[in-house]
């Protein structure tokens, strides 16, 4: 089962135990992924900002007098995800095809599918779907993601050519 996808707050009790409460949730609506909180920052006035790299948003959370919180979403400009912007257009169709071919075997050889699904249909609930990547990464960004993946994804012993090929493979999918 996909886990995480929410922000929790930890409350230290007088007896030393810690109670966890949902702070911001609702990113995972059943099978549908709505967002993925990645980082949190607090301003000096107590306003909390939470970034979401799935929807490309930053949530601003301000305390209200009644004790509730107001959440507003500052949506970042989305990439169109076109070949132009992703950097795919800098390859000839022939290069793109052979890189995608290489990337596909790197994907298979490294058992990426043990944790990932390439689409949302029929994927097991435990797989992290690799979807909408073109809206969020260029070839260069995705290639560099593999040098320092977000935990718990492990680092793979991939060379620069493998990383580029994997990025092209994942971004060039229809
Ligand atoms: C042990 C499980 C595991 C394996 C194996 C694995 N990953 Fe991941 N990967 C993850 C997890 C978990 C995340 C999500 C991290 C997060 O929540 O941001 C992730 C994230 C990603 C992302 C970013 C997805 C996004 O939406 O931003 C890409 C791309 C990716 N993996 C590609 C690969 C490729 C290619 C391979 C094979 C070389 C691979 N992964 C192997 C667990 C794995």
GROMACS .gro file of N, CA, C and O in nm, residues 29-137:
model
  436
   29UNK      N    1  -0.600   1.003  -0.282
   29UNK     CA    2  -0.743   0.978  -0.280
   29UNK      C    3  -0.772   0.844  -0.342
   29UNK      O    4  -0.793   0.835  -0.461
   30UNK      N    5  -0.773   0.738  -0.262
   30UNK     CA    6  -0.793   0.604  -0.317
   30UNK      C    7  -0.677   0.570  -0.407
   30UNK      O    8  -0.562   0.578  -0.368
   31UNK      N    9  -0.707   0.535  -0.533
   31UNK     CA   10  -0.603   0.499  -0.627
   31UNK      C   11  -0.539   0.623  -0.689
   31UNK      O   12  -0.435   0.615  -0.753
   32UNK      N   13  -0.604   0.736  -0.670
   32UNK     CA   14  -0.561   0.855  -0.742
   32UNK      C   15  -0.465   0.937  -0.657
   32UNK      O   16  -0.494   0.971  -0.543
   33UNK      N   17  -0.351   0.968  -0.715
   33UNK     CA   18  -0.251   1.047  -0.648
   33UNK      C   19  -0.277   1.195  -0.677
   33UNK      O   20  -0.290   1.235  -0.791
   34UNK      N   21  -0.291   1.274  -0.573
   34UNK     CA   22  -0.321   1.416  -0.593
   34UNK      C   23  -0.201   1.504  -0.565
   34UNK      O   24  -0.191   1.615  -0.614
   35UNK      N   25  -0.111   1.455  -0.484
   35UNK     CA   26   0.004   1.538  -0.451
   35UNK      C   27   0.103   1.459  -0.369
   35UNK      O   28   0.074   1.350  -0.322
   36UNK      N   29   0.224   1.515  -0.359
   36UNK     CA   30   0.325   1.448  -0.279
   36UNK      C   31   0.406   1.555  -0.205
   36UNK      O   32   0.489   1.623  -0.263
   37UNK      N   33   0.378   1.570  -0.077
   37UNK     CA   34   0.452   1.670   0.000
   37UNK      C   35   0.597   1.627   0.013
   37UNK      O   36   0.626   1.511   0.039
   38UNK      N   37   0.689   1.721  -0.010
   38UNK     CA   38   0.831   1.686  -0.002
   38UNK      C   39   0.908   1.762   0.105
   38UNK      O   40   0.994   1.707   0.170
   39UNK      N   41   0.879   1.890   0.120
   39UNK     CA   42   0.961   1.965   0.214
   39UNK      C   43   0.874   2.065   0.288
   39UNK      O   44   0.765   2.101   0.244
   40UNK      N   45   0.924   2.107   0.402
   40UNK     CA   46   0.846   2.195   0.486
   40UNK      C   47   0.938   2.305   0.538
   40UNK      O   48   1.056   2.281   0.564
   41UNK      N   49   0.886   2.427   0.544
   41UNK     CA   50   0.966   2.538   0.596
   41UNK      C   51   0.874   2.626   0.680
   41UNK      O   52   0.755   2.638   0.651
   42UNK      N   53   0.928   2.682   0.785
   42UNK     CA   54   0.847   2.766   0.871
   42UNK      C   55   0.903   2.908   0.869
   42UNK      O   56   1.022   2.930   0.887
   43UNK      N   57   0.815   3.004   0.845
   43UNK     CA   58   0.857   3.144   0.846
   43UNK      C   59   0.859   3.195   0.989
   43UNK      O   60   0.802   3.132   1.079
   44UNK      N   61   0.923   3.309   1.010
   44UNK     CA   62   0.938   3.360   1.148
   44UNK      C   63   0.802   3.394   1.209
   44UNK      O   64   0.787   3.390   1.331
   45UNK      N   65   0.700   3.421   1.126
   45UNK     CA   66   0.569   3.452   1.183
   45UNK      C   67   0.486   3.327   1.206
   45UNK      O   68   0.368   3.335   1.241
   46UNK      N   69   0.545   3.211   1.189
   46UNK     CA   70   0.473   3.087   1.217
   46UNK      C   71   0.402   3.029   1.096
   46UNK      O   72   0.349   2.919   1.102
   47UNK      N   73   0.400   3.103   0.987
   47UNK     CA   74   0.340   3.049   0.865
   47UNK      C   75   0.424   2.929   0.818
   47UNK      O   76   0.546   2.934   0.822
   48UNK      N   77   0.354   2.824   0.779
   48UNK     CA   78   0.425   2.704   0.736
   48UNK      C   79   0.405   2.686   0.585
   48UNK      O   80   0.292   2.700   0.535
   49UNK      N   81   0.512   2.658   0.515
   49UNK     CA   82   0.506   2.632   0.371
   49UNK      C   83   0.541   2.487   0.347
   49UNK      O   84   0.639   2.436   0.399
   50UNK      N   85   0.459   2.420   0.268
   50UNK     CA   86   0.486   2.280   0.235
   50UNK      C   87   0.489   2.268   0.082
   50UNK      O   88   0.395   2.311   0.015
   51UNK      N   89   0.597   2.214   0.030
   51UNK     CA   90   0.606   2.201  -0.116
   51UNK      C   91   0.552   2.065  -0.159
   51UNK      O   92   0.558   1.967  -0.085
   52UNK      N   93   0.497   2.063  -0.278
   52UNK     CA   94   0.437   1.942  -0.334
   52UNK      C   95   0.494   1.928  -0.474
   52UNK      O   96   0.461   2.006  -0.563
   53UNK      N   97   0.581   1.830  -0.495
   53UNK     CA   98   0.647   1.821  -0.625
   53UNK      C   99   0.566   1.739  -0.724
   53UNK      O  100   0.609   1.716  -0.836
   54UNK      N  101   0.450   1.691  -0.684
   54UNK     CA  102   0.366   1.621  -0.780
   54UNK      C  103   0.276   1.719  -0.853
   54UNK      O  104   0.270   1.722  -0.974
   55UNK      N  105   0.206   1.804  -0.776
   55UNK     CA  106   0.117   1.900  -0.841
   55UNK      C  107   0.189   2.031  -0.870
   55UNK      O  108   0.134   2.118  -0.935
   56UNK      N  109   0.313   2.043  -0.823
   56UNK     CA  110   0.386   2.167  -0.846
   56UNK      C  111   0.329   2.281  -0.765
   56UNK      O  112   0.316   2.393  -0.813
   57UNK      N  113   0.292   2.253  -0.640
   57UNK     CA  114   0.231   2.357  -0.557
   57UNK      C  115   0.313   2.382  -0.432
   57UNK      O  116   0.393   2.298  -0.391
   58UNK      N  117   0.290   2.499  -0.375
   58UNK     CA  118   0.339   2.524  -0.240
   58UNK      C  119   0.215   2.559  -0.158
   58UNK      O  120   0.135   2.644  -0.198
   59UNK      N  121   0.197   2.491  -0.046
   59UNK     CA  122   0.082   2.520   0.039
   59UNK      C  123   0.127   2.615   0.150
   59UNK      O  124   0.231   2.596   0.210
   60UNK      N  125   0.045   2.716   0.171
   60UNK     CA  126   0.074   2.811   0.278
   60UNK      C  127  -0.026   2.788   0.389
   60UNK      O  128  -0.147   2.791   0.368
   61UNK      N  129   0.023   2.759   0.507
   61UNK     CA  130  -0.066   2.727   0.619
   61UNK      C  131  -0.048   2.833   0.727
   61UNK      O  132   0.062   2.854   0.777
   62UNK      N  133  -0.156   2.903   0.755
   62UNK     CA  134  -0.148   3.008   0.856
   62UNK      C  135  -0.239   2.971   0.972
   62UNK      O  136  -0.348   2.917   0.953
   63UNK      N  137  -0.193   3.001   1.092
   63UNK     CA  138  -0.273   2.972   1.211
   63UNK      C  139  -0.390   3.071   1.217
   63UNK      O  140  -0.376   3.187   1.179
   64UNK      N  141  -0.504   3.026   1.260
   64UNK     CA  142  -0.617   3.117   1.279
   64UNK      C  143  -0.649   3.124   1.427
   64UNK      O  144  -0.615   3.035   1.503
   65UNK      N  145  -0.717   3.231   1.467
   65UNK     CA  146  -0.744   3.253   1.609
   65UNK      C  147  -0.818   3.137   1.672
   65UNK      O  148  -0.787   3.093   1.782
   66UNK      N  149  -0.914   3.083   1.600
   66UNK     CA  150  -0.996   2.976   1.656
   66UNK      C  151  -0.916   2.848   1.677
   66UNK      O  152  -0.967   2.751   1.731
   67UNK      N  153  -0.792   2.848   1.634
   67UNK     CA  154  -0.711   2.728   1.653
   67UNK      C  155  -0.706   2.643   1.528
   67UNK      O  156  -0.621   2.557   1.515
   68UNK      N  157  -0.794   2.670   1.433
   68UNK     CA  158  -0.790   2.597   1.307
   68UNK      C  159  -0.679   2.653   1.221
   68UNK      O  160  -0.610   2.746   1.261
   69UNK      N  161  -0.661   2.597   1.106
   69UNK     CA  162  -0.557   2.647   1.019
   69UNK      C  163  -0.615   2.674   0.881
   69UNK      O  164  -0.709   2.607   0.839
   70UNK      N  165  -0.566   2.775   0.816
   70UNK     CA  166  -0.609   2.805   0.680
   70UNK      C  167  -0.503   2.757   0.584
   70UNK      O  168  -0.385   2.788   0.602
   71UNK      N  169  -0.544   2.679   0.485
   71UNK     CA  170  -0.448   2.630   0.387
   71UNK      C  171  -0.477   2.696   0.254
   71UNK      O  172  -0.591   2.695   0.209
   72UNK      N  173  -0.380   2.756   0.194
   72UNK     CA  174  -0.400   2.804   0.058
   72UNK      C  175  -0.289   2.748  -0.028
   72UNK      O  176  -0.179   2.720   0.019
   73UNK      N  177  -0.321   2.728  -0.151
   73UNK     CA  178  -0.226   2.664  -0.241
   73UNK      C  179  -0.172   2.765  -0.341
   73UNK      O  180  -0.247   2.835  -0.405
   74UNK      N  181  -0.042   2.775  -0.347
   74UNK     CA  182   0.021   2.863  -0.444
   74UNK      C  183   0.072   2.773  -0.554
   74UNK      O  184   0.173   2.705  -0.537
   75UNK      N  185   0.001   2.766  -0.664
   75UNK     CA  186   0.042   2.672  -0.769
   75UNK      C  187   0.151   2.733  -0.856
   75UNK      O  188   0.142   2.847  -0.897
   76UNK      N  189   0.252   2.652  -0.879
   76UNK     CA  190   0.364   2.698  -0.959
   76UNK      C  191   0.329   2.681  -1.107
   76UNK      O  192   0.254   2.593  -1.142
   77UNK      N  193   0.388   2.763  -1.191
   77UNK     CA  194   0.364   2.746  -1.334
   77UNK      C  195   0.407   2.607  -1.377
   77UNK      O  196   0.516   2.563  -1.343
   78UNK      N  197   0.321   2.537  -1.446
   78UNK     CA  198   0.351   2.401  -1.491
   78UNK      C  199   0.428   2.404  -1.620
   78UNK      O  200   0.406   2.488  -1.704
   79UNK      N  201   0.516   2.308  -1.635
   79UNK     CA  202   0.578   2.288  -1.766
   79UNK      C  203   0.474   2.229  -1.858
   79UNK      O  204   0.388   2.155  -1.816
   80UNK      N  205   0.486   2.259  -1.984
   80UNK     CA  206   0.393   2.199  -2.080
   80UNK      C  207   0.427   2.053  -2.101
   80UNK      O  208   0.343   1.974  -2.140
   81UNK      N  209   0.551   2.018  -2.074
   81UNK     CA  210   0.588   1.879  -2.091
   81UNK      C  211   0.618   1.844  -2.235
   81UNK      O  212   0.627   1.728  -2.272
   82UNK      N  213   0.630   1.942  -2.319
   82UNK     CA  214   0.658   1.916  -2.460
   82UNK      C  215   0.802   1.876  -2.480
   82UNK      O  216   0.887   1.897  -2.393
   83UNK      N  217   0.830   1.816  -2.596
   83UNK     CA  218   0.965   1.771  -2.627
   83UNK      C  219   1.063   1.889  -2.625
   83UNK      O  220   1.179   1.875  -2.587
   84UNK      N  221   1.014   2.005  -2.667
   84UNK     CA  222   1.097   2.126  -2.670
   84UNK      C  223   1.154   2.155  -2.533
   84UNK      O  224   1.274   2.165  -2.513
   85UNK      N  225   1.064   2.164  -2.434
   85UNK     CA  226   1.105   2.205  -2.300
   85UNK      C  227   1.180   2.097  -2.224
   85UNK      O  228   1.263   2.126  -2.140
   86UNK      N  229   1.149   1.972  -2.253
   86UNK     CA  230   1.211   1.865  -2.175
   86UNK      C  231   1.354   1.839  -2.219
   86UNK      O  232   1.427   1.770  -2.150
   87UNK      N  233   1.391   1.893  -2.333
   87UNK     CA  234   1.525   1.867  -2.383
   87UNK      C  235   1.528   1.750  -2.479
   87UNK      O  236   1.631   1.722  -2.540
   88UNK      N  237   1.415   1.680  -2.496
   88UNK     CA  238   1.411   1.565  -2.588
   88UNK      C  239   1.434   1.610  -2.732
   88UNK      O  240   1.486   1.536  -2.814
   89UNK      N  241   1.395   1.734  -2.760
   89UNK     CA  242   1.403   1.783  -2.897
   89UNK      C  243   1.547   1.801  -2.944
   89UNK      O  244   1.571   1.816  -3.063
   90UNK      N  245   1.641   1.798  -2.848
   90UNK     CA  246   1.780   1.815  -2.890
   90UNK      C  247   1.838   1.686  -2.947
   90UNK      O  248   1.951   1.684  -2.994
   91UNK      N  249   1.762   1.578  -2.942
   91UNK     CA  250   1.808   1.451  -3.002
   91UNK      C  251   1.741   1.433  -3.137
   91UNK      O  252   1.627   1.475  -3.156
   92UNK      N  253   1.810   1.366  -3.226
   92UNK     CA  254   1.744   1.325  -3.350
   92UNK      C  255   1.651   1.209  -3.315
   92UNK      O  256   1.674   1.141  -3.213
   93UNK      N  257   1.548   1.185  -3.395
   93UNK     CA  258   1.458   1.072  -3.367
   93UNK      C  259   1.535   0.941  -3.353
   93UNK      O  260   1.502   0.857  -3.269
   94UNK      N  261   1.641   0.928  -3.433
   94UNK     CA  262   1.723   0.807  -3.428
   94UNK      C  263   1.794   0.793  -3.293
   94UNK      O  264   1.790   0.687  -3.230
   95UNK      N  265   1.855   0.903  -3.246
   95UNK     CA  266   1.922   0.902  -3.115
   95UNK      C  267   1.823   0.872  -3.004
   95UNK      O  268   1.851   0.798  -2.911
   96UNK      N  269   1.707   0.934  -3.017
   96UNK     CA  270   1.605   0.917  -2.914
   96UNK      C  271   1.563   0.770  -2.904
   96UNK      O  272   1.548   0.716  -2.796
   97UNK      N  273   1.549   0.708  -3.022
   97UNK     CA  274   1.507   0.569  -3.025
   97UNK      C  275   1.613   0.479  -2.960
   97UNK      O  276   1.582   0.392  -2.881
   98UNK      N  277   1.740   0.503  -2.994
   98UNK     CA  278   1.843   0.412  -2.939
   98UNK      C  279   1.866   0.439  -2.790
   98UNK      O  280   1.890   0.346  -2.714
   99UNK      N  281   1.853   0.567  -2.748
   99UNK     CA  282   1.865   0.594  -2.604
   99UNK      C  283   1.750   0.530  -2.527
   99UNK      O  284   1.770   0.472  -2.419
  100UNK      N  285   1.630   0.540  -2.582
  100UNK     CA  286   1.513   0.482  -2.516
  100UNK      C  287   1.528   0.330  -2.504
  100UNK      O  288   1.492   0.269  -2.404
  101UNK      N  289   1.587   0.273  -2.608
  101UNK     CA  290   1.612   0.128  -2.610
  101UNK      C  291   1.708   0.090  -2.496
  101UNK      O  292   1.684  -0.003  -2.419
  102UNK      N  293   1.817   0.168  -2.487
  102UNK     CA  294   1.917   0.147  -2.383
  102UNK      C  295   1.857   0.168  -2.244
  102UNK      O  296   1.883   0.093  -2.150
  103UNK      N  297   1.777   0.274  -2.233
  103UNK     CA  298   1.712   0.305  -2.105
  103UNK      C  299   1.618   0.195  -2.063
  103UNK      O  300   1.610   0.161  -1.945
  104UNK      N  301   1.549   0.137  -2.161
  104UNK     CA  302   1.456   0.030  -2.130
  104UNK      C  303   1.531  -0.090  -2.071
  104UNK      O  304   1.487  -0.150  -1.972
  105UNK      N  305   1.647  -0.123  -2.129
  105UNK     CA  306   1.719  -0.238  -2.072
  105UNK      C  307   1.780  -0.203  -1.937
  105UNK      O  308   1.785  -0.289  -1.849
  106UNK      N  309   1.822  -0.077  -1.918
  106UNK     CA  310   1.872  -0.037  -1.785
  106UNK      C  311   1.758  -0.048  -1.683
  106UNK      O  312   1.779  -0.091  -1.569
  107UNK      N  313   1.637  -0.012  -1.725
  107UNK     CA  314   1.521  -0.020  -1.637
  107UNK      C  315   1.495  -0.166  -1.597
  107UNK      O  316   1.470  -0.197  -1.481
  108UNK      N  317   1.507  -0.254  -1.697
  108UNK     CA  318   1.484  -0.396  -1.669
  108UNK      C  319   1.598  -0.457  -1.589
  108UNK      O  320   1.575  -0.530  -1.493
  109UNK      N  321   1.722  -0.425  -1.627
  109UNK     CA  322   1.837  -0.485  -1.558
  109UNK      C  323   1.848  -0.443  -1.412
  109UNK      O  324   1.905  -0.515  -1.331
  110UNK      N  325   1.798  -0.324  -1.381
  110UNK     CA  326   1.807  -0.277  -1.243
  110UNK      C  327   1.680  -0.303  -1.162
  110UNK      O  328   1.664  -0.252  -1.051
  111UNK      N  329   1.590  -0.381  -1.221
  111UNK     CA  330   1.467  -0.421  -1.151
  111UNK      C  331   1.390  -0.300  -1.097
  111UNK      O  332   1.337  -0.302  -0.987
  112UNK      N  333   1.387  -0.194  -1.177
  112UNK     CA  334   1.312  -0.075  -1.136
  112UNK      C  335   1.164  -0.111  -1.113
  112UNK      O  336   1.098  -0.052  -1.028
  113UNK      N  337   1.115  -0.209  -1.189
  113UNK     CA  338   0.973  -0.242  -1.178
  113UNK      C  339   0.941  -0.314  -1.048
  113UNK      O  340   0.825  -0.337  -1.017
  114UNK      N  341   1.045  -0.350  -0.968
  114UNK     CA  342   1.014  -0.410  -0.838
  114UNK      C  343   0.950  -0.305  -0.747
  114UNK      O  344   0.883  -0.341  -0.650
  115UNK      N  345   0.970  -0.178  -0.775
  115UNK     CA  346   0.908  -0.073  -0.695
  115UNK      C  347   0.817   0.018  -0.776
  115UNK      O  348   0.741   0.096  -0.720
  116UNK      N  349   0.830   0.014  -0.909
  116UNK     CA  350   0.760   0.112  -0.991
  116UNK      C  351   0.665   0.050  -1.091
  116UNK      O  352   0.687  -0.061  -1.137
  117UNK      N  353   0.562   0.128  -1.126
  117UNK     CA  354   0.474   0.093  -1.237
  117UNK      C  355   0.484   0.207  -1.337
  117UNK      O  356   0.501   0.322  -1.299
  118UNK      N  357   0.475   0.173  -1.465
  118UNK     CA  358   0.491   0.276  -1.568
  118UNK      C  359   0.361   0.349  -1.599
  118UNK      O  360   0.359   0.443  -1.677
  119UNK      N  361   0.252   0.305  -1.542
  119UNK     CA  362   0.127   0.382  -1.556
  119UNK      C  363   0.040   0.354  -1.434
  119UNK      O  364   0.082   0.284  -1.342
  120UNK      N  365  -0.079   0.406  -1.435
  120UNK     CA  366  -0.165   0.391  -1.318
  120UNK      C  367  -0.259   0.272  -1.331
  120UNK      O  368  -0.317   0.227  -1.234
  121UNK      N  369  -0.274   0.220  -1.454
  121UNK     CA  370  -0.371   0.113  -1.475
  121UNK      C  371  -0.315  -0.021  -1.432
  121UNK      O  372  -0.203  -0.056  -1.469
  122UNK      N  373  -0.390  -0.090  -1.353
  122UNK     CA  374  -0.354  -0.225  -1.315
  122UNK      C  375  -0.226  -0.237  -1.235
  122UNK      O  376  -0.172  -0.345  -1.219
  123UNK      N  377  -0.174  -0.125  -1.187
  123UNK     CA  378  -0.053  -0.133  -1.108
  123UNK      C  379  -0.088  -0.179  -0.967
  123UNK      O  380  -0.196  -0.151  -0.918
  124UNK      N  381   0.006  -0.248  -0.906
  124UNK     CA  382  -0.022  -0.292  -0.770
  124UNK      C  383  -0.015  -0.172  -0.678
  124UNK      O  384   0.050  -0.072  -0.709
  125UNK      N  385  -0.084  -0.181  -0.566
  125UNK     CA  386  -0.097  -0.066  -0.478
  125UNK      C  387   0.037  -0.026  -0.417
  125UNK      O  388   0.055   0.087  -0.376
  126UNK      N  389   0.132  -0.119  -0.416
  126UNK     CA  390   0.259  -0.087  -0.351
  126UNK      C  391   0.358  -0.020  -0.446
  126UNK      O  392   0.462   0.027  -0.405
  127UNK      N  393   0.326  -0.018  -0.577
  127UNK     CA  394   0.420   0.038  -0.673
  127UNK      C  395   0.409   0.189  -0.680
  127UNK      O  396   0.300   0.244  -0.674
  128UNK      N  397   0.522   0.256  -0.691
  128UNK     CA  398   0.522   0.401  -0.709
  128UNK      C  399   0.504   0.427  -0.859
  128UNK      O  400   0.587   0.385  -0.939
  129UNK      N  401   0.393   0.493  -0.898
  129UNK     CA  402   0.370   0.514  -1.041
  129UNK      C  403   0.465   0.620  -1.098
  129UNK      O  404   0.484   0.725  -1.037
  130UNK      N  405   0.526   0.591  -1.211
  130UNK     CA  406   0.611   0.689  -1.278
  130UNK      C  407   0.527   0.756  -1.386
  130UNK      O  408   0.527   0.715  -1.502
  131UNK      N  409   0.450   0.854  -1.346
  131UNK     CA  410   0.359   0.921  -1.440
  131UNK      C  411   0.379   1.072  -1.432
  131UNK      O  412   0.421   1.124  -1.329
  132UNK      N  413   0.347   1.138  -1.540
  132UNK     CA  414   0.354   1.284  -1.544
  132UNK      C  415   0.494   1.338  -1.523
  132UNK      O  416   0.512   1.452  -1.482
  133UNK      N  417   0.595   1.256  -1.553
  133UNK     CA  418   0.733   1.300  -1.530
  133UNK      C  419   0.770   1.418  -1.619
  133UNK      O  420   0.843   1.507  -1.577
  134UNK      N  421   0.716   1.418  -1.741
  134UNK     CA  422   0.753   1.523  -1.837
  134UNK      C  423   0.709   1.661  -1.791
  134UNK      O  424   0.764   1.761  -1.834
  135UNK      N  425   0.607   1.666  -1.703
  135UNK     CA  426   0.565   1.797  -1.653
  135UNK      C  427   0.659   1.845  -1.543
  135UNK      O  428   0.654   1.961  -1.506
  136UNK      N  429   0.740   1.755  -1.491
  136UNK     CA  430   0.820   1.793  -1.375
  136UNK      C  431   0.971   1.785  -1.394
  136UNK      O  432   1.045   1.840  -1.315
  137UNK      N  433   1.014   1.712  -1.496
  137UNK     CA  434   1.158   1.697  -1.516
  137UNK      C  435   1.197   1.721  -1.661
  137UNK      O  436   1.122   1.685  -1.752
   0.00000   0.00000   0.00000
